[in-house]
Short mmCIF file of C-alpha atoms in Angstrom, two decimals:
data_model
loop_
_atom_site.label_atom_id
_atom_site.label_comp_id
_atom_site.label_asym_id
_atom_site.label_seq_id
_atom_site.Cartn_x
_atom_site.Cartn_y
_atom_site.Cartn_z
CA MET A 1 -3.98 -14.80 -5.64
CA GLU A 2 -0.97 -12.34 -7.49
CA GLU A 3 -1.65 -9.09 -6.45
CA SER A 4 -3.98 -7.39 -9.03
CA PHE A 5 -5.90 -4.08 -9.82
CA LEU A 6 -8.75 -6.46 -10.45
CA SER A 7 -11.64 -8.12 -8.62
CA ALA A 8 -11.62 -11.67 -8.53
CA LYS A 9 -14.89 -10.84 -11.38
CA GLU A 10 -12.89 -9.19 -13.66
CA GLU A 11 -10.01 -12.12 -13.90
CA LYS A 12 -12.97 -14.88 -14.01
CA LYS A 13 -14.06 -13.06 -17.15
CA ASN A 14 -10.68 -12.05 -18.78
CA ALA A 15 -10.19 -15.37 -17.93
CA LYS A 16 -13.23 -16.71 -20.17
CA ILE A 17 -12.77 -13.70 -23.16
CA PHE A 18 -8.54 -15.32 -22.92
CA LEU A 19 -10.46 -18.98 -23.63
CA TRP A 20 -12.84 -17.82 -26.47
CA VAL A 21 -10.22 -15.99 -28.31
CA ILE A 22 -7.58 -18.74 -27.77
CA HIS A 23 -9.83 -22.01 -28.75
CA VAL A 24 -11.42 -20.06 -32.03
CA ILE A 25 -7.90 -18.88 -33.53
CA LEU A 26 -7.39 -21.98 -33.19
CA ILE A 27 -9.52 -23.84 -35.03
CA VAL A 28 -9.58 -21.11 -37.90
CA TYR A 29 -5.91 -21.47 -38.39
CA GLU A 30 -6.54 -25.22 -38.39
CA VAL A 31 -8.49 -25.24 -40.95
CA ALA A 32 -6.78 -22.17 -43.04
CA TYR A 33 -4.04 -24.04 -42.10
CA ALA A 34 -5.19 -27.83 -43.44
CA ILE A 35 -7.10 -26.10 -46.88
CA ILE A 36 -4.82 -23.12 -48.15
CA LEU A 37 -1.15 -24.35 -46.94
CA GLU A 38 -1.34 -28.16 -47.52
CA ASP A 39 -4.23 -28.20 -49.60
CA THR A 40 -6.21 -31.37 -47.64
CA MET A 41 -9.06 -31.42 -45.77
CA PRO A 42 -9.52 -30.31 -42.17
CA LEU A 43 -8.48 -33.59 -39.74
CA ALA A 44 -6.72 -35.30 -42.87
CA ASN A 45 -3.83 -35.92 -40.40
CA TRP A 46 -6.17 -37.63 -38.13
CA HIS A 47 -3.66 -39.39 -35.80
CA LYS A 48 -1.20 -35.92 -35.54
CA GLY A 49 -4.89 -33.81 -34.75
CA ILE A 50 -6.55 -36.49 -31.52
CA TRP A 51 -2.95 -36.21 -30.41
CA LYS A 52 -3.90 -32.11 -30.34
CA LEU A 53 -6.83 -32.59 -29.47
CA ALA A 54 -6.74 -34.26 -26.40
CA TYR A 55 -3.45 -32.45 -25.17
CA ILE A 56 -6.12 -29.11 -25.78
CA MET A 57 -8.75 -30.96 -23.66
CA ALA A 58 -6.62 -31.69 -20.54
CA ILE A 59 -5.74 -28.09 -20.58
CA LEU A 60 -9.18 -27.26 -20.81
CA GLY A 61 -10.21 -29.68 -18.41
CA ILE A 62 -8.01 -28.17 -14.96
CA SER A 63 -8.88 -24.72 -16.49
CA VAL A 64 -12.78 -25.66 -15.55
CA TYR A 65 -11.39 -26.97 -12.45
CA LEU A 66 -9.36 -23.78 -11.81
CA PHE A 67 -12.99 -21.58 -12.41
CA GLU A 68 -14.80 -23.89 -9.97
CA ARG A 69 -11.82 -23.10 -7.63
CA GLU A 70 -12.51 -19.31 -7.74
CA LYS A 71 -9.02 -19.43 -9.35
CA ALA A 72 -9.39 -17.83 -12.69
CA TYR A 73 -6.39 -15.85 -13.04
CA LEU A 74 -4.19 -19.11 -13.00
CA VAL A 75 -5.75 -20.05 -16.10
CA LYS A 76 -3.53 -17.58 -18.14
CA TYR A 77 -0.63 -19.66 -16.82
CA THR A 78 -1.96 -22.98 -17.11
CA TYR A 79 -2.50 -22.24 -20.79
CA LEU A 80 1.20 -20.49 -20.68
CA PHE A 81 3.06 -23.32 -19.36
CA ALA A 82 1.25 -25.93 -21.66
CA TYR A 83 2.43 -24.21 -24.47
CA MET A 84 5.84 -24.04 -23.22
CA ILE A 85 5.32 -27.98 -22.84
CA ALA A 86 4.77 -28.01 -26.44
CA GLU A 87 7.10 -25.92 -27.82
CA THR A 88 10.16 -27.65 -25.44
CA PHE A 89 9.16 -30.93 -27.06
CA ASN A 90 9.31 -29.05 -30.44
CA ILE A 91 12.56 -27.39 -29.59
CA GLY A 92 13.74 -31.55 -28.96
CA TRP A 93 11.51 -33.18 -31.46
CA TYR A 94 13.44 -30.46 -33.86
CA ALA A 95 17.04 -31.40 -33.24
CA PHE A 96 16.98 -34.53 -33.87
CA HIS A 97 13.76 -34.92 -36.97
CA ASN A 98 15.16 -31.83 -38.59
CA THR A 99 11.31 -30.76 -37.82
CA ILE A 100 8.87 -29.55 -35.97
CA ALA A 101 5.64 -31.24 -34.29
CA PHE A 102 3.28 -28.48 -34.17
CA ASP A 103 3.38 -25.62 -35.88
CA GLU A 104 0.80 -23.43 -34.35
CA GLY A 105 3.09 -21.90 -32.25
CA ASN A 106 3.30 -18.49 -34.12
CA VAL A 107 -0.02 -17.62 -33.66
CA ILE A 108 -0.71 -18.50 -29.85
CA GLU A 109 2.95 -16.42 -29.27
CA TYR A 110 0.72 -13.43 -30.84
CA ILE A 111 -2.35 -14.16 -28.67
CA PHE A 112 -0.39 -14.28 -25.10
CA ILE A 113 1.08 -11.21 -26.14
CA PHE A 114 -1.86 -9.74 -27.45
CA PHE A 115 -3.64 -9.88 -23.37
CA VAL A 116 -0.66 -8.39 -21.73
CA PRO A 117 -1.96 -5.40 -21.27
CA ILE A 118 -5.95 -6.83 -20.93
CA PHE A 119 -4.77 -9.14 -17.79
CA LEU A 120 -2.92 -6.30 -15.83
CA SER A 121 -0.01 -8.94 -15.06
CA LYS A 122 3.67 -7.94 -15.10
CA ARG A 123 4.35 -10.98 -13.68
CA TYR A 124 2.58 -13.12 -16.71
CA LEU A 125 4.75 -10.62 -18.89
CA PHE A 126 7.90 -11.53 -17.28
CA VAL A 127 7.10 -14.99 -17.64
CA LEU A 128 6.37 -14.70 -21.47
CA ALA A 129 8.85 -12.78 -22.20
CA PRO A 130 11.58 -14.61 -21.52
CA PHE A 131 10.43 -17.98 -23.08
CA LEU A 132 9.21 -16.24 -26.15
CA ILE A 133 13.09 -14.65 -26.56
CA GLY A 134 15.18 -17.63 -25.46
CA LYS A 135 12.51 -20.30 -27.57
CA TYR A 136 14.17 -17.85 -30.72
CA MET A 137 17.23 -17.70 -29.26
CA ILE A 138 18.02 -21.43 -29.44
CA TYR A 139 16.56 -21.33 -33.19
CA LEU A 140 18.45 -19.02 -34.68
CA PHE A 141 22.87 -19.77 -33.23
CA VAL A 142 21.57 -23.40 -31.74
CA PHE A 143 20.35 -24.75 -35.23
CA GLY A 144 21.09 -21.26 -37.38
CA GLU A 145 17.56 -21.33 -38.59
CA LEU A 146 18.18 -17.41 -39.85
CA ASN A 147 14.81 -17.58 -41.58
CA LEU A 148 13.03 -17.18 -37.74
CA PHE A 149 15.71 -13.70 -37.11
CA MET A 150 12.86 -11.76 -38.04
CA SER A 151 10.42 -13.30 -35.87
CA LEU A 152 12.23 -12.93 -32.92
CA VAL A 153 12.47 -9.22 -34.13
CA ILE A 154 8.63 -9.00 -34.39
CA ASN A 155 7.79 -10.99 -31.19
CA MET A 156 10.35 -8.45 -29.38
CA VAL A 157 9.06 -5.09 -30.25
CA LEU A 158 5.07 -6.32 -29.75
CA LEU A 159 6.28 -7.23 -26.15
CA PHE A 160 7.96 -4.35 -25.56
CA VAL A 161 5.36 -2.74 -26.87
CA SER A 162 2.99 -4.24 -24.35
CA PHE A 163 5.32 -3.40 -21.52
CA ILE A 164 4.81 0.11 -22.46
CA ILE A 165 0.84 -0.35 -22.42
CA LEU A 166 0.24 -2.11 -19.86
CA ASN A 167 2.96 -0.10 -17.49
CA ARG A 168 0.54 3.01 -18.59
CA PHE A 169 -2.54 1.14 -17.77
CA LEU A 170 -0.86 0.53 -13.98
CA GLN A 171 0.06 4.00 -13.05
CA TYR A 172 -2.74 5.23 -14.34
CA LEU A 173 -5.11 3.02 -12.05
CA SER A 174 -2.82 3.13 -9.77
CA ALA A 175 -2.83 6.99 -9.89
CA VAL A 176 -6.54 7.06 -9.95
CA LYS A 177 -6.44 4.36 -6.78
CA GLY A 178 -4.95 6.75 -4.83
CA ARG A 179 -7.10 9.57 -5.87
CA ILE A 180 -10.15 7.51 -4.65
CA ALA A 181 -8.72 6.74 -0.95
CA GLU A 182 -7.46 10.62 -0.01
CA ALA A 183 -10.89 11.75 -1.10
CA SER A 184 -12.77 9.01 0.44
CA GLN A 185 -9.93 10.29 3.34
CA SER A 186 -10.26 13.60 3.26
CA GLN A 187 -14.28 12.73 3.32
CA ARG A 188 -14.26 11.12 6.64
CA LEU A 189 -11.82 13.59 8.22
CA ALA A 190 -14.03 16.04 7.62
CA VAL A 191 -16.64 14.47 8.93
CA ILE A 192 -14.59 13.92 11.81
CA GLY A 193 -13.73 17.47 12.25
CA LYS A 194 -17.50 18.44 12.19
CA MET A 195 -17.88 15.70 14.71
CA ALA A 196 -14.76 17.24 16.95
CA ALA A 197 -16.16 20.22 16.91
CA THR A 198 -19.32 19.42 17.79
CA VAL A 199 -19.16 16.86 20.30
CA GLY A 200 -16.17 19.26 21.72
CA HIS A 201 -18.38 22.36 22.28
CA GLU A 202 -20.89 19.77 24.47
CA ILE A 203 -18.74 18.42 26.26
CA LYS A 204 -16.32 21.95 27.55
CA ASN A 205 -19.25 23.87 28.51
CA PRO A 206 -20.52 20.87 31.11
CA LEU A 207 -16.96 20.71 32.10
CA ALA A 208 -16.88 24.41 32.94
CA SER A 209 -19.86 23.78 35.38
CA LEU A 210 -18.26 21.60 36.65
CA LYS A 211 -14.75 23.24 37.79
CA GLY A 212 -16.65 25.83 38.85
CA PHE A 213 -18.48 23.52 41.39
CA THR A 214 -15.41 21.53 42.12
CA GLN A 215 -13.64 25.18 42.67
CA LEU A 216 -17.01 25.86 45.23
CA GLN A 217 -16.52 23.10 46.93
CA LYS A 218 -12.52 23.16 47.14
CA GLU A 219 -13.49 26.31 48.64
CA LYS A 220 -15.42 24.72 51.67
CA HIS A 221 -13.30 21.81 52.65
CA GLU A 222 -9.75 23.87 51.96
CA LYS A 223 -8.25 20.48 53.86
CA ASP A 224 -9.43 18.06 51.20
CA ALA A 225 -7.03 17.32 48.59
CA THR A 226 -9.17 15.19 46.65
CA TYR A 227 -10.77 18.50 45.47
CA GLU A 228 -7.64 19.87 43.96
CA GLN A 229 -6.41 16.81 42.49
CA MET A 230 -10.60 16.96 40.66
CA ILE A 231 -9.43 20.41 39.40
CA LEU A 232 -7.09 19.39 37.78
CA GLU A 233 -7.72 16.58 36.32
CA ILE A 234 -10.84 18.60 34.78
CA GLU A 235 -7.94 20.82 33.43
CA ASN A 236 -6.44 18.08 31.60
CA MET A 237 -9.46 16.73 30.45
CA ASN A 238 -10.50 20.37 28.95
CA ASN A 239 -7.23 20.73 27.44
CA MET A 240 -7.28 17.32 25.17
CA ILE A 241 -10.72 18.10 24.19
CA SER A 242 -8.89 21.87 23.20
CA GLU A 243 -6.28 19.70 20.91
CA LEU A 244 -9.03 17.60 19.58
CA MET A 245 -11.09 20.83 18.32
CA GLU A 246 -7.76 22.12 16.99
CA VAL A 247 -6.25 19.69 15.36
CA ALA A 248 -8.98 17.52 14.34
CA THR A 249 -10.69 20.70 12.16
CA CYS A 250 -10.12 22.34 9.05
CA LYS A 251 -8.62 25.31 10.85
CA PRO A 252 -6.14 27.34 8.18
CA SER A 253 -2.33 26.89 9.61
CA VAL A 254 -0.62 29.09 10.69
CA TYR A 255 3.23 28.87 9.15
CA GLU A 256 6.52 30.59 11.91
CA LYS A 257 9.28 29.22 12.29
CA HIS A 258 10.48 27.32 15.29
CA ILE A 259 12.83 24.74 16.84
CA VAL A 260 12.17 21.10 16.23
CA SER A 261 13.04 20.11 19.80
CA ASP A 262 11.66 23.15 21.29
CA VAL A 263 8.04 22.42 20.47
CA LEU A 264 9.21 18.26 21.55
CA VAL A 265 10.06 19.50 24.54
CA GLN A 266 6.82 20.94 24.78
CA ALA A 267 4.48 17.60 24.60
CA VAL A 268 7.08 15.59 26.43
CA GLU A 269 6.99 17.99 28.86
CA ASN A 270 2.82 17.48 28.88
CA MET A 271 2.86 13.71 28.94
CA ARG A 272 6.09 14.01 32.33
CA GLY A 273 3.38 13.13 34.76
CA LYS A 274 1.94 10.41 33.12
CA MET A 275 5.67 9.05 32.28
CA ASN A 276 6.49 9.20 35.88
CA GLU A 277 3.26 7.40 36.90
CA LEU A 278 4.30 4.63 34.29
CA ASN A 279 7.67 4.62 35.60
CA ILE A 280 8.62 5.09 31.85
CA ASN A 281 11.88 6.76 31.34
CA CYS A 282 12.19 9.33 28.45
CA THR A 283 15.80 9.79 26.96
CA PHE A 284 16.00 12.89 24.72
CA ASN A 285 19.00 15.54 24.77
CA GLU A 286 16.60 18.97 23.40
CA GLU A 287 20.25 20.90 23.20
CA GLN A 288 21.66 18.11 21.35
CA ASN A 289 19.43 18.85 17.15
CA ARG A 290 18.43 23.11 17.27
CA SER A 291 17.24 22.38 13.83
CA GLU A 292 14.93 25.07 13.02
CA ILE A 293 11.41 24.49 10.75
CA GLU A 294 8.49 26.40 9.44
CA CYS A 295 5.18 24.47 10.61
CA ASP A 296 2.54 24.66 12.51
CA LYS A 297 3.23 24.88 16.14
CA ARG A 298 0.50 23.87 18.20
CA LYS A 299 -1.07 21.54 15.25
CA LEU A 300 2.76 19.93 14.95
CA LYS A 301 2.78 19.52 18.98
CA GLY A 302 -0.17 17.80 18.68
CA VAL A 303 1.28 15.60 16.37
CA PHE A 304 3.95 14.49 18.62
CA LEU A 305 2.00 14.47 21.56
CA TYR A 306 -0.52 11.93 20.10
CA VAL A 307 2.59 10.05 19.24
CA ILE A 308 4.24 9.69 22.62
CA LYS A 309 0.24 9.06 24.15
CA ASN A 310 0.28 5.79 22.14
CA ALA A 311 4.30 5.19 23.22
CA LEU A 312 3.28 5.52 26.61
CA GLU A 313 0.00 3.37 26.39
CA ALA A 314 2.07 0.54 25.20
CA MET A 315 4.18 0.57 28.14
CA GLU A 316 2.09 -0.31 31.28
CA HIS A 317 4.64 -2.20 33.25
CA GLY A 318 7.41 0.78 32.37
CA GLY A 319 9.87 0.78 29.62
CA THR A 320 12.14 3.37 27.76
CA LEU A 321 11.52 6.01 25.45
CA LYS A 322 13.95 7.49 23.05
CA ILE A 323 13.36 10.87 21.22
CA GLN A 324 15.81 12.04 18.51
CA VAL A 325 15.93 14.52 16.54
CA GLU A 326 18.70 14.73 13.17
CA ASN A 327 18.92 16.22 10.17
CA LYS A 328 18.88 14.79 6.56
CA LYS A 329 20.37 15.97 3.88
CA ARG A 330 20.29 19.96 5.21
CA ASP A 331 16.38 20.07 4.07
CA TYR A 332 14.70 17.87 6.35
CA VAL A 333 14.28 16.89 10.14
CA ILE A 334 13.97 13.27 11.55
CA VAL A 335 12.15 13.21 14.57
CA SER A 336 12.18 9.40 15.67
CA ILE A 337 10.00 8.52 18.57
CA VAL A 338 11.27 5.01 19.68
CA ASP A 339 9.03 2.47 22.75
CA SER A 340 9.64 -0.29 24.26
CA GLY A 341 6.30 -1.51 24.37
CA PHE A 342 4.86 -5.05 23.45
CA GLY A 343 4.59 -3.67 19.61
CA ILE A 344 2.11 -3.93 16.35
CA LYS A 345 1.12 -6.90 14.84
CA LYS A 346 2.68 -7.01 11.33
CA ASP A 347 -1.27 -7.37 10.09
CA ASN A 348 -2.80 -3.91 11.84
CA LEU A 349 0.36 -2.09 10.87
CA GLY A 350 -0.66 -1.16 7.67
CA ARG A 351 -3.97 -0.32 9.03
CA VAL A 352 -3.18 1.75 12.19
CA LYS A 353 -3.08 5.17 10.10
CA ASP A 354 -6.75 4.61 8.98
CA ALA A 355 -9.65 6.42 10.25
CA PHE A 356 -11.70 5.00 13.05
CA TYR A 357 -8.93 2.21 13.25
CA THR A 358 -8.22 1.12 16.56
CA THR A 359 -7.76 -2.30 18.89
CA LYS A 360 -8.60 -0.27 21.26
CA GLN A 361 -11.96 -0.85 23.37
CA ASP A 362 -11.95 2.44 24.85
CA ARG A 363 -10.83 4.74 21.32
CA ILE A 364 -12.62 5.51 18.11
CA GLY A 365 -8.55 5.76 16.24
CA LEU A 366 -8.20 9.35 15.39
CA GLY A 367 -5.10 9.82 16.73
CA LEU A 368 -2.80 9.07 13.97
CA THR A 369 -5.18 9.58 10.67
CA VAL A 370 -5.50 12.75 11.89
CA ALA A 371 -1.25 13.32 12.94
CA GLU A 372 -0.35 12.11 9.05
CA ARG A 373 -2.82 14.87 7.44
CA ILE A 374 -1.42 17.49 9.37
CA VAL A 375 2.21 16.18 8.87
CA THR A 376 1.60 16.20 4.94
CA ASP A 377 -0.03 18.79 4.94
CA HIS A 378 3.41 20.16 6.04
CA LEU A 379 4.82 18.89 3.09
CA GLY A 380 6.43 15.67 5.29
CA GLU A 381 5.70 11.81 6.18
CA LEU A 382 4.93 9.85 8.52
CA HIS A 383 6.72 6.05 9.62
CA ILE A 384 5.81 3.47 11.35
CA SER A 385 7.79 0.25 12.07
CA SER A 386 7.61 -2.23 14.60
CA GLU A 387 8.08 -5.32 15.82
CA VAL A 388 6.24 -7.48 18.55
CA LYS A 389 7.78 -7.67 21.76
CA LYS A 390 10.18 -5.51 20.27
CA GLY A 391 8.38 -1.92 20.67
CA THR A 392 7.28 0.52 17.64
CA ARG A 393 9.50 3.20 15.46
CA VAL A 394 7.59 6.47 14.47
CA GLU A 395 9.03 8.27 12.48
CA ILE A 396 7.97 11.95 10.91
CA LEU A 397 10.45 13.62 8.05
CA LEU A 398 9.61 17.70 8.00
CA PRO A 399 10.88 19.34 5.45
CA LYS A 400 12.73 23.03 7.00
CA LYS A 401 11.34 25.16 4.60
CA CYS A 402 7.07 24.54 3.33
CA GLU A 403 7.12 26.22 0.09
CA ARG A 404 3.82 25.86 -0.93
CA ASN A 405 2.83 28.23 2.60
CA VAL A 406 3.31 31.75 3.84
CA THR A 407 5.33 32.24 7.06
CA GLN A 408 5.44 34.62 9.63
CA ASP A 409 9.04 35.17 10.78
#
């Protein structure tokens, strides 16, 4: 199914309206044309009408089949292509007989154009417009039918107006869709913040007691290195919970001037032990770029920690982690973090930043969601590209000045 703002149900409803409108208008047109213009009874030329009826019934049969196959969005194209075939036959007939075989073309064209904003499909418009304009161009410049010049102008104007209306509809719907997504994401993040604060508080208290008990055991067994390792792990857990509470909760940001490389170095050093454990080689020349930006150091460090941690987890059997800082047009800094891990599947790539989405059983899928929110609060952007079995690249674009915020020197 083509990309559309309409659901399958709405597409079906629009297709039904389209069928009713086009067939009712065709019947009224046939009757009026026969009585008023030809001064005859409808179907007086039955031999000509029978071919029209057979053609229309065939198209209608295809439409019914598409409805049954849940492909109602193709109905409009079925009628459009059927119209193109009829008009192509008309052009060929005119070339040999200097007259057209079917004369309902104009009224059908107006129906097609009228439904452009209703179908909300640029593809439909881009199929319709070239054919209509091309048809009149052939009559004008090949057959010399100058009386059709106004028809060409009218159709071009109507197509242009339809395009403007369609474009405005799509922009409006896109904005509404974006706002709804933002509101939903903000609501979910608010829940995450409360959950992180509550759960973090409940976990930190037992950890403090556990650390105290372990320290007492260490004093009794000074030669046993196990207790020292236990204390270190408890402190690491405590630090991670603190980071989660500070980053996930909606605390006001404190913006100060910091050198990006320095913040990155701190994040890298925090993960140095894990890198050594996994035999991961980290290449990062912190002296190469000393760009200064206005940021909340603690939150930005949390972002770097999340991204680096994900990169390390993707390289369980070792690999290379490349970190680079570069300027972009003097106003922005780009932080690139590239790993040589197993990568992300294309189907999952668009969802990795969604709250609660994760492919890991022992995670709840909040890291990149929170990270993107922090980067967005800094008026920046977070982009992820990946290729399976080759690795993942995360680019964090940060402005050097956050004009919406009050900074502290």
